[in-house]
CSV table of C-alpha atoms and ligand atoms in Angstrom, one decimal:
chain,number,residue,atom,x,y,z
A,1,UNK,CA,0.0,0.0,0.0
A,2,UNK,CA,0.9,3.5,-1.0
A,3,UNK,CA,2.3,5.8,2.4
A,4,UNK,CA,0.0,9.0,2.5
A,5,UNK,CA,2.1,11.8,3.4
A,6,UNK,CA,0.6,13.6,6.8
A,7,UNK,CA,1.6,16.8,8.6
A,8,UNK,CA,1.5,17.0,12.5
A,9,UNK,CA,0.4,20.0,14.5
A,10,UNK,CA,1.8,20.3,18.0
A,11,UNK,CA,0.2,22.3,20.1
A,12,UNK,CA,1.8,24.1,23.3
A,13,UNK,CA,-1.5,26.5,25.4
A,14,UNK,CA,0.6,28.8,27.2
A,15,UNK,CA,2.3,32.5,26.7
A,16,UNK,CA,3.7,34.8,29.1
A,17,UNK,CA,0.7,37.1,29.1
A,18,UNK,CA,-2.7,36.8,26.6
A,19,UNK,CA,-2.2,39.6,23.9
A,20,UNK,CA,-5.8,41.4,23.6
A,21,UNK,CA,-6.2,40.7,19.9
A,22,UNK,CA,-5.2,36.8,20.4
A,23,UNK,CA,-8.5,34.1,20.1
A,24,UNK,CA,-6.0,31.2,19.6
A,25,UNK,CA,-5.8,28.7,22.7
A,26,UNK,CA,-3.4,30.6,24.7
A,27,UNK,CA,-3.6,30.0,28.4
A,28,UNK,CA,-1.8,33.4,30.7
A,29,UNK,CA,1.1,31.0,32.6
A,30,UNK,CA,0.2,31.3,36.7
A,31,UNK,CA,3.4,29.9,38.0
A,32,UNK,CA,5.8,27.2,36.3
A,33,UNK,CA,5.9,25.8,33.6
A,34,UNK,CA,4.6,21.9,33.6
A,35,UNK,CA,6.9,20.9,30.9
A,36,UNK,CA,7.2,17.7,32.0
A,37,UNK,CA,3.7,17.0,32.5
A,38,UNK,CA,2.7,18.2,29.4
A,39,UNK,CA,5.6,16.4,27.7
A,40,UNK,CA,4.3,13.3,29.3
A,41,UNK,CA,0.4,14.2,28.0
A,42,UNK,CA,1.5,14.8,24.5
A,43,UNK,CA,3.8,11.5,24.6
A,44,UNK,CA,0.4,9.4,25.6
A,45,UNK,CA,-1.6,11.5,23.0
A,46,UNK,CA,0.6,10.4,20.1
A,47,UNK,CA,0.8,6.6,21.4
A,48,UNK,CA,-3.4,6.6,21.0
A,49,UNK,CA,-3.3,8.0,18.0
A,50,UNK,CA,-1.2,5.4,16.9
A,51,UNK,CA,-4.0,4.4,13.7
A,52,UNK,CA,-4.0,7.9,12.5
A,53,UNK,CA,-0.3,7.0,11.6
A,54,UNK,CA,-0.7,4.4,10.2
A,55,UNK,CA,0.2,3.6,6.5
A,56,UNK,CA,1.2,7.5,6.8
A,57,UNK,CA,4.8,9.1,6.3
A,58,UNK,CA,4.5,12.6,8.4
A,59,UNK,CA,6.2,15.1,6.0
A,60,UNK,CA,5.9,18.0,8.2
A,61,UNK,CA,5.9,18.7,12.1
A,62,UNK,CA,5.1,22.4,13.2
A,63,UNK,CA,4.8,23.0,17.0
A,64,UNK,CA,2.9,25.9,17.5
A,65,UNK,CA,1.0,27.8,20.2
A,66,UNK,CA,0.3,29.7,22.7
A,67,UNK,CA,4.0,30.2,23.0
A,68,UNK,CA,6.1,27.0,22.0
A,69,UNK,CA,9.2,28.7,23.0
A,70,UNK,CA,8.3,28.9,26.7
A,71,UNK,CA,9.3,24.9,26.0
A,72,UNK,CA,13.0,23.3,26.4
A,73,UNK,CA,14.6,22.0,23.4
A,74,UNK,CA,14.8,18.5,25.0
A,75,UNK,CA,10.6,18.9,25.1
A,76,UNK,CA,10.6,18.8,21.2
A,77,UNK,CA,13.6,16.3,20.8
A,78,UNK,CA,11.3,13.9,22.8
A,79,UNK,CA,8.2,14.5,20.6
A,80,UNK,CA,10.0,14.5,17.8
A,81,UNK,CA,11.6,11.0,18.2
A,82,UNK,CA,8.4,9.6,19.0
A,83,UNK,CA,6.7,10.6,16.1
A,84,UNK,CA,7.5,8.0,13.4
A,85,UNK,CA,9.3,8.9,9.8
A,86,UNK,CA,11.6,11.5,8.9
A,87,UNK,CA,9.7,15.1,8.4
A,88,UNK,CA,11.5,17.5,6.3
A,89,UNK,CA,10.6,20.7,7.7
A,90,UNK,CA,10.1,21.0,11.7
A,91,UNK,CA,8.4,24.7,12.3
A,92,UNK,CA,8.9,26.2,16.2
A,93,UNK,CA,7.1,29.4,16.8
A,94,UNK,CA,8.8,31.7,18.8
A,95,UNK,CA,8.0,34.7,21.0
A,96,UNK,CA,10.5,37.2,20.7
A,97,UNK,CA,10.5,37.4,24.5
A,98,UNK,CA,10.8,34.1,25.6
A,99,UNK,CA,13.7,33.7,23.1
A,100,UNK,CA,16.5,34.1,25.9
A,101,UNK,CA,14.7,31.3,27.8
A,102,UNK,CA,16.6,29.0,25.7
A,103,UNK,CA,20.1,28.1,23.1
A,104,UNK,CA,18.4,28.3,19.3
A,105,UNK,CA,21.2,26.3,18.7
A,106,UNK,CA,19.9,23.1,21.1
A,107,UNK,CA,16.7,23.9,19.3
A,108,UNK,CA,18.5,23.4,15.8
A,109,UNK,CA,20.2,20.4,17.4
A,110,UNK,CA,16.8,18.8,18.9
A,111,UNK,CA,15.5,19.0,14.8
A,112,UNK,CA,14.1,21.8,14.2
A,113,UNK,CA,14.9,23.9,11.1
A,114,UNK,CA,12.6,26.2,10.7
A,115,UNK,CA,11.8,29.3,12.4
A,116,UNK,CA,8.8,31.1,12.5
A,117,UNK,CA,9.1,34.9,14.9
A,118,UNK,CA,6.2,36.5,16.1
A,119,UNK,CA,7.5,40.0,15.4
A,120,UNK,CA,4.1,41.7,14.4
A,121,UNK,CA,5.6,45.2,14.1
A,122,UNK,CA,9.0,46.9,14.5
A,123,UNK,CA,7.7,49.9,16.1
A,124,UNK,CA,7.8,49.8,19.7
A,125,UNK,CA,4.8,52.1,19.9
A,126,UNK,CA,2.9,49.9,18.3
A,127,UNK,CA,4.6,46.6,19.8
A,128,UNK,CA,2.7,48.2,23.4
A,129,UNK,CA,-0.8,49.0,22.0
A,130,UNK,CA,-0.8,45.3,21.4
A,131,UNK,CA,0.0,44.2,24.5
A,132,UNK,CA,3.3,42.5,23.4
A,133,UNK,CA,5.8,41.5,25.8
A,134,UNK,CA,8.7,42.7,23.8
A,135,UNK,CA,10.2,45.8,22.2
A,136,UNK,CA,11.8,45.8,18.2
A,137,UNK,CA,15.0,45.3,19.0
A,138,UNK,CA,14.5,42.2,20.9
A,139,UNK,CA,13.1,40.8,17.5
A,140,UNK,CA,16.1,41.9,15.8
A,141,UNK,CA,18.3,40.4,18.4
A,142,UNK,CA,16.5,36.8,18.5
A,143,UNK,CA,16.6,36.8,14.8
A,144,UNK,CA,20.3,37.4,14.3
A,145,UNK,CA,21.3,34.9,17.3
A,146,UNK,CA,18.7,32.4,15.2
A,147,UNK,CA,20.7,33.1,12.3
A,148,UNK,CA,24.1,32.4,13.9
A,149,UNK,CA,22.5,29.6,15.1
A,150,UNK,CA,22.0,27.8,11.9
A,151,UNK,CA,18.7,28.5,10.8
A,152,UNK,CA,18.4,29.0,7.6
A,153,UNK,CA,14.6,29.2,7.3
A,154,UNK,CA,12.9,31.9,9.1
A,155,UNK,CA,9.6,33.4,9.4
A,156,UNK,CA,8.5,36.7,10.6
A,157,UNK,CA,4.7,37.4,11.6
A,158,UNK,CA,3.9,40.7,11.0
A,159,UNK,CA,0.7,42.2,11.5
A,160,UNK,CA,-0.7,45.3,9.4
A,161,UNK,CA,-4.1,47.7,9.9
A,162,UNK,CA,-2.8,48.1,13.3
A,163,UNK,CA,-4.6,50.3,16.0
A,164,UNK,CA,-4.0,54.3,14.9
A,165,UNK,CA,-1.3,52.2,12.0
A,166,UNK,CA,-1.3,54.7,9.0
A,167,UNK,CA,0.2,53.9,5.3
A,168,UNK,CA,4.0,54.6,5.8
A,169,UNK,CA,4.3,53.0,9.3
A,170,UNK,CA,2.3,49.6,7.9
A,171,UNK,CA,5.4,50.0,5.2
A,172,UNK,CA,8.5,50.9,7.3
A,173,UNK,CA,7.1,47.9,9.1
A,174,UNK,CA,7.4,45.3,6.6
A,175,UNK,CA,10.6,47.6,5.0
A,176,UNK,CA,12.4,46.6,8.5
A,177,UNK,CA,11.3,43.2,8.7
A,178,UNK,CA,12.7,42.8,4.6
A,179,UNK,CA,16.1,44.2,6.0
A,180,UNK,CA,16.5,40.7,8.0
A,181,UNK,CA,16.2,39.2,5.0
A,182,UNK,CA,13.9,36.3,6.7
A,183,UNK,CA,13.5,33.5,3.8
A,184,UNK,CA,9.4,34.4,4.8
A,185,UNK,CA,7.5,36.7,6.1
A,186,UNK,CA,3.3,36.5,6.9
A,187,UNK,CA,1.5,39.5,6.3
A,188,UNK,CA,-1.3,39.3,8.7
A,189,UNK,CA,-4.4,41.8,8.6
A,190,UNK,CA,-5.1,42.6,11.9
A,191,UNK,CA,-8.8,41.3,12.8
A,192,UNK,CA,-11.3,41.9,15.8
A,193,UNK,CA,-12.2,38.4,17.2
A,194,UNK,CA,-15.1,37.5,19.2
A,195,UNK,CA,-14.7,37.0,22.9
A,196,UNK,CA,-11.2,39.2,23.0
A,197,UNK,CA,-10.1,42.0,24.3
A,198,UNK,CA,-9.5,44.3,21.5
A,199,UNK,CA,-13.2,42.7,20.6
A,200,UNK,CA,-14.8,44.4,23.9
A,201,UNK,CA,-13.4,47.1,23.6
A,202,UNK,CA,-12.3,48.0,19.9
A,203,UNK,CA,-9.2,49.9,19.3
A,204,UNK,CA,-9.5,52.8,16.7
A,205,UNK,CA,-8.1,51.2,13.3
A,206,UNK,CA,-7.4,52.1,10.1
A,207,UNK,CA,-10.1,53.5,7.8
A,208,UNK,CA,-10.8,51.6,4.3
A,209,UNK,CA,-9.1,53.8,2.1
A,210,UNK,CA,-6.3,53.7,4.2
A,211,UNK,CA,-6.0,50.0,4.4
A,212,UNK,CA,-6.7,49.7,0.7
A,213,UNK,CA,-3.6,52.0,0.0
A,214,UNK,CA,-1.8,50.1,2.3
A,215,UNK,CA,-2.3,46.7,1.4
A,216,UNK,CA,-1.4,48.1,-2.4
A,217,UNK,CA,1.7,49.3,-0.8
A,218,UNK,CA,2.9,46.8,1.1
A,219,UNK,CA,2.2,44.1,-2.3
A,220,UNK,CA,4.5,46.4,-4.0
A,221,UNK,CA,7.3,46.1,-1.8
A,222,UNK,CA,7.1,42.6,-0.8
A,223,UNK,CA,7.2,41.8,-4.7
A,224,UNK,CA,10.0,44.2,-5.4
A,225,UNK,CA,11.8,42.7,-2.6
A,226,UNK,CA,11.7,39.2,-4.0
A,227,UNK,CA,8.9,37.7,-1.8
A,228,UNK,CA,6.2,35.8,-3.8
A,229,UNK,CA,2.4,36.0,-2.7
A,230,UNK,CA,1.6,32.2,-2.4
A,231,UNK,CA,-1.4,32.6,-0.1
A,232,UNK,CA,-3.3,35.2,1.2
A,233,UNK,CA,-1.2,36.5,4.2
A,234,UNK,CA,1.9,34.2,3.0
A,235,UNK,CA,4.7,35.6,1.2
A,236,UNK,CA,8.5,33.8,0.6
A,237,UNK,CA,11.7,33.2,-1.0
A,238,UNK,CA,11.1,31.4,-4.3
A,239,UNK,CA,11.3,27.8,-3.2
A,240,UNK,CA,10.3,28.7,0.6
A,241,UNK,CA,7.0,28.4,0.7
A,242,UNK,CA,6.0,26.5,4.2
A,243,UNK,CA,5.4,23.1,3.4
A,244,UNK,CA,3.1,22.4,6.4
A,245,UNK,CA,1.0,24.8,5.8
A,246,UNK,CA,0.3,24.4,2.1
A,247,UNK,CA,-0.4,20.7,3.2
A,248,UNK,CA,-3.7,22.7,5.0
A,249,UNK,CA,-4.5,24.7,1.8
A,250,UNK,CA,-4.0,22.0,-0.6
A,251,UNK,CA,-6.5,20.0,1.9
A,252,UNK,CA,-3.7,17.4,2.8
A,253,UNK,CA,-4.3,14.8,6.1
A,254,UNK,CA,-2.6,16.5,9.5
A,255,UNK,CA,-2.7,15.6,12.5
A,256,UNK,CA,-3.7,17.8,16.0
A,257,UNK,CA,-1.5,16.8,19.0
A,258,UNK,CA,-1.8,18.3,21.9
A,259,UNK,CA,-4.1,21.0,24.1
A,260,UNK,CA,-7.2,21.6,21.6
A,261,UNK,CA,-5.3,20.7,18.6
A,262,UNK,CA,-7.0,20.4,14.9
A,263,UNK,CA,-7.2,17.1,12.9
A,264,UNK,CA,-8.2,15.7,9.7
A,265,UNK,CA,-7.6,12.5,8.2
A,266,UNK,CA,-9.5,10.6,5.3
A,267,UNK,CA,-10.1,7.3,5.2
A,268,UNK,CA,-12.3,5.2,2.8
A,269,UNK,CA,-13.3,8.1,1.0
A,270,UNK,CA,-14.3,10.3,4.2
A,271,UNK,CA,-13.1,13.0,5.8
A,272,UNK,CA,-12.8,13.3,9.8
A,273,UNK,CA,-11.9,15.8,12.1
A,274,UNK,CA,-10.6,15.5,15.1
A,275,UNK,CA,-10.5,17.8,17.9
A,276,UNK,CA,-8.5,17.6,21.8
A,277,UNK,CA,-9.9,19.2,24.6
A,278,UNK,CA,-8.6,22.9,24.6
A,279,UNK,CA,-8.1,23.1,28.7
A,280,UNK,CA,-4.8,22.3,29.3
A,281,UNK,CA,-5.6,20.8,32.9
A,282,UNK,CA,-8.8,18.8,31.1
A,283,UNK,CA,-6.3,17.8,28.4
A,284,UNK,CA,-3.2,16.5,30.8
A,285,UNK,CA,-5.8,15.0,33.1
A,286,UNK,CA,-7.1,12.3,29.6
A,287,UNK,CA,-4.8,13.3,26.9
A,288,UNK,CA,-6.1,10.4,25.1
A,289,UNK,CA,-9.9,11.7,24.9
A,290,UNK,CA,-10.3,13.2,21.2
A,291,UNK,CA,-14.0,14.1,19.5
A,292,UNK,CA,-14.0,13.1,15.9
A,293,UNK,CA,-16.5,14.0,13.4
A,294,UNK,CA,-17.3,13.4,9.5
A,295,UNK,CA,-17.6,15.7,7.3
A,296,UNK,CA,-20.9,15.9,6.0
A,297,UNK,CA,-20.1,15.4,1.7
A,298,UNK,CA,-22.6,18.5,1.6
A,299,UNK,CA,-20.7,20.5,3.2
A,300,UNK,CA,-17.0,18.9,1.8
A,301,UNK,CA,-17.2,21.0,-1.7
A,302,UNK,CA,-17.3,24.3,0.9
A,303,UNK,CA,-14.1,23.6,2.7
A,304,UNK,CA,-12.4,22.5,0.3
A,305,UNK,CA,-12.6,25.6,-1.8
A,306,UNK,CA,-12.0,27.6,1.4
A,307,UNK,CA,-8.9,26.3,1.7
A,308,UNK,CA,-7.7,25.9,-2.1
A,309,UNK,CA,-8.9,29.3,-3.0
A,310,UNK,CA,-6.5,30.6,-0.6
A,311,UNK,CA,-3.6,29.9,-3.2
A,312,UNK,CA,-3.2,31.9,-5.7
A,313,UNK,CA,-2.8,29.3,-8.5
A,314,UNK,CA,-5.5,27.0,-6.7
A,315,UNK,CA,-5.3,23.3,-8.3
A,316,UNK,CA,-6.1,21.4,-11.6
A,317,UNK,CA,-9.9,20.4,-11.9
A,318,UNK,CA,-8.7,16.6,-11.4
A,319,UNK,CA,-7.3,17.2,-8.0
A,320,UNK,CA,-11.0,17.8,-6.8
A,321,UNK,CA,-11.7,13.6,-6.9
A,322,UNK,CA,-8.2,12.7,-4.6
A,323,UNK,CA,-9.1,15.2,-2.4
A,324,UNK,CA,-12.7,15.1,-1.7
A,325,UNK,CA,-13.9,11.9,-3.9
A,326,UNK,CA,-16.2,14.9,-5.5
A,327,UNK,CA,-16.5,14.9,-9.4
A,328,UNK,CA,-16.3,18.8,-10.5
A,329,UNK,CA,-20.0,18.4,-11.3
A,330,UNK,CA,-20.3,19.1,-7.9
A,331,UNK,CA,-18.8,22.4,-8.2
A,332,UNK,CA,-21.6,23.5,-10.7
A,333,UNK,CA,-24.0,25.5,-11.3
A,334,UNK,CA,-22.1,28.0,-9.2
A,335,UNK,CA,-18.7,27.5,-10.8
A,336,UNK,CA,-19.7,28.2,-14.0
A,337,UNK,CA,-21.5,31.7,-12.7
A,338,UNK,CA,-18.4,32.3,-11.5
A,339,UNK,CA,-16.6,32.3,-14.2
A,340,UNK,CA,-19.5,34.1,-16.0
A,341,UNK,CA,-18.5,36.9,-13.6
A,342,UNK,CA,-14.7,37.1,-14.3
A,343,UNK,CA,-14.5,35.8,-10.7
A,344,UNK,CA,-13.3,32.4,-11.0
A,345,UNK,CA,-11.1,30.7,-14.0
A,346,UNK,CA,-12.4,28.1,-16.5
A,347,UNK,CA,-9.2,26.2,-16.8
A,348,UNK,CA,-8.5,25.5,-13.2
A,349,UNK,CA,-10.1,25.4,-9.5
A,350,UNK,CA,-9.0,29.0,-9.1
A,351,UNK,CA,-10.0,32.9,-8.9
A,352,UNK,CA,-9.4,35.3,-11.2
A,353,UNK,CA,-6.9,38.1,-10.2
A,354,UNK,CA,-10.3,40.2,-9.3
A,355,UNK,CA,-11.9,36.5,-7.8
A,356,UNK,CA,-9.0,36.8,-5.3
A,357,UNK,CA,-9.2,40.5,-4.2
A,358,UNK,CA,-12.8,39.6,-3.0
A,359,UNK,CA,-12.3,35.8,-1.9
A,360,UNK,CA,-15.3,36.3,1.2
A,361,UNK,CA,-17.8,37.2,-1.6
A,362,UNK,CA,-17.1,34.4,-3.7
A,363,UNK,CA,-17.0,32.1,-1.3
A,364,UNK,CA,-20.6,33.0,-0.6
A,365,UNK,CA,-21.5,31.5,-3.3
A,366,UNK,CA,-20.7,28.0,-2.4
A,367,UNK,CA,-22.6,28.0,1.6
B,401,SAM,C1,-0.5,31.6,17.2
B,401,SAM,S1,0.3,33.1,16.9
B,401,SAM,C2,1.9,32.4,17.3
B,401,SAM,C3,3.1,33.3,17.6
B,401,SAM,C4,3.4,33.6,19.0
B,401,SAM,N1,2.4,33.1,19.9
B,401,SAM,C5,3.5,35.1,19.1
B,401,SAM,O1,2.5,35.7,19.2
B,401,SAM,O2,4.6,35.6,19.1
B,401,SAM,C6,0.4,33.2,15.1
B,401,SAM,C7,0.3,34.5,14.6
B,401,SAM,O3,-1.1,34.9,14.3
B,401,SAM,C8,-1.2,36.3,14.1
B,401,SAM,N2,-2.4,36.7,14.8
B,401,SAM,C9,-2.8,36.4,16.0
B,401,SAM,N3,-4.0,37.0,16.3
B,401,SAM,C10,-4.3,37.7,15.2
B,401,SAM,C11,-5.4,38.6,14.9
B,401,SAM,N4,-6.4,38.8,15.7
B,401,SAM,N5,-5.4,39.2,13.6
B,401,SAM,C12,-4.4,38.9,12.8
B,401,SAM,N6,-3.4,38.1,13.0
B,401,SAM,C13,-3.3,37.5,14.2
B,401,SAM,C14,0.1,36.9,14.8
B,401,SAM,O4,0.9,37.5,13.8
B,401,SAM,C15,0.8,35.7,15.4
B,401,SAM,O5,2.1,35.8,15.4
B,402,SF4,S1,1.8,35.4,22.4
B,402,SF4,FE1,0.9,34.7,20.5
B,402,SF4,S2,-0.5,32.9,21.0
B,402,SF4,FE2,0.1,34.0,22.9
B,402,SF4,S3,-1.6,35.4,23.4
B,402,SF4,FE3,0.0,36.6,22.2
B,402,SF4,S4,-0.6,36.3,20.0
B,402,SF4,FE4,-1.7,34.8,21.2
């Protein structure tokens, strides 16, 4: 039988403090760090989870968070070498202010090599409005002593539309972060999620025009500095594109491990997803308790799109049936009034340049 490649998402809850614009599952750290313990949970979670591996060859590891860097090297070494096959790219996310917690180069040595920063702006003005627990230069610092280190692979998240944020300081932004010369960089618009709180209480942000001239800008730049626009907020280095997360987009198998972690795996033709309880105390205290649900095939044509829409050059119309077991009939009548519109292309499952600039609305179309 064939191995299906599969990526693995690792999931560490905690930060130092909750940023008021975060609704990931990040728990505020009261007292130490239970590394052990949750070392121990996650070790149990992967040994029940042993099926979902099988006939699988996991291609991809990315620990993320919460703040995975609050986490020893020897943390992800032990994961790591329980986690069968050979992964080709290993993704740590990093605070900038937790990097002095720990040697990036025991980090390099426990198998990871790539890096992804959680800069979100080099002004330090702007760095307190969001609540961030460290200044610019501290970025600049973990990223050069990351680079020393070995890594050769290294994201920066930057954030854009920032409270009060006008045009040129969205652009010095991402003008600081290109001086690095990171082999990535994600370009996140900042949004206003339920139940946070930048969400209770909203920050003033940028107005449209302003954002709309930005987000023109900041295109510009990226392209002129050699970045290429490969999703939405994803931008890198011709060959650098991160292969865990295109996994997601091209609707690939993963697996969630860990504190309220994401899954999906298909088997026989259906698609499951499985979910951890997102309480780190609930999840330590039965790390092997995991809800799992189908996919209803109504709803399958939906999230697939969501996610391969998301790439510029989408897919070939025959990837539809590996993917999803859907024939592109499925797709119609609305494909074909999208493509009516000029908003989706007749040769491909894609957008149109204009389909892309307005990806909500077309979605719509496929509820
Ligand atoms: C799970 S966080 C991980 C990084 C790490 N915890 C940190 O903040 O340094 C992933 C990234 O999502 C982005 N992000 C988080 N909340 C966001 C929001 N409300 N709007 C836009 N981007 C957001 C940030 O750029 C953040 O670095
Ligand atoms: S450090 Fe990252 S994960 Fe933690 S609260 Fe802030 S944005 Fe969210």
């Amino acid at each position: 039988m064939n191995s299906l490649p599969l990526g693995v998402y690792v999931h560490f809850p905690w930060c130092v403090k909750k940023c008021p614009y975060c609704d990931f599952n990040s728990h505020p750290l009261k007292g130490a760090l239970a590394e052990a313990e949750y070392v121990d949970a996650l070790l149990a979670d992967i040994s029940a989870s042993a099926t979902d591996f099988e006939s699988c060859t996991v291609i991809t590891v990315f620990f993320g968070g919460g703040t995975p860097s609050l986490f020893s090297p020897r943390a992800f070494e032990q994961v790591l070498s329980a986690l069968p096959g050979d992964p080709i790219e290993v993704t740590l996310e990093a605070n900038p202010g937790t990097t002095e917690y720990h040697d990036f180069a025991d980090y390099r040595r426990a198998g990871i090599n790539r890096l992804s920063l959680g800069a979100q702006s080099f002004s330090d003005r702007a760095l307190e409005r969001l609540g961030r627990i460290h200044k610019a230069e501290e970025t600049v610092r973990a990223f050069e002593r990351a680079r020393s280190a070995g890594f050769d692979n290294i994201n920066l998240d930057l954030m854009y539309g920032l409270p009060e944020q006008n045009t040129d300081e969205a652009i010095e932004d991402l003008d600081k972060a290109i001086r690095l010369n990171p082999e990535h960089i994600s370009w996140y618009e900042l949004t206003l999620e339920p139940k946070t709180e930048f969400f209770r209480r909203p920050p003033k942000l940028p107005d449209e025009d302003t954002m709309a001239s930005l987000e023109d800008a900041g295109r510009l730049l990226l392209t002129s500095a050699g970045y290429q626009r490969y999703e939405v907020s994803a931008w890198s280095r011709p060959g650098r594109a991160c292969a865990h997360n295109l996994n997601y987009w091209r609707f690939g198998d993963y697996a969630g491990i860990g504190a309220g972690a994401h899954g999906k795996l298909t088997r026989a033709g259906s698609v499951r997803r499985t979910t951890r309880p997102a309480q780190p105390r609930i999840f330590m205290a039965d790390p092997r308790s995991s809800t799992s649900t189908t996919v209803a095939p109504s709803r399958l044509r939906f999230e697939y799109l969501l996610n391969i829409l998301r790439l510029p050059e989408g897919c070939a119309f025959d990837d539809l049936l590996a993917a999803t077991g859907l024939t592109t009939s499925a797709l119609e009548p609305e494909w074909g009034k999208g493509v009516a519109a000029g908003l989706l292309r007749a040769d491909r499952i894609a957008t149109t340049a204009t389909g892309y600039r307005y990806l909500d609305e077309v979605m719509q179309a496929f509820l």
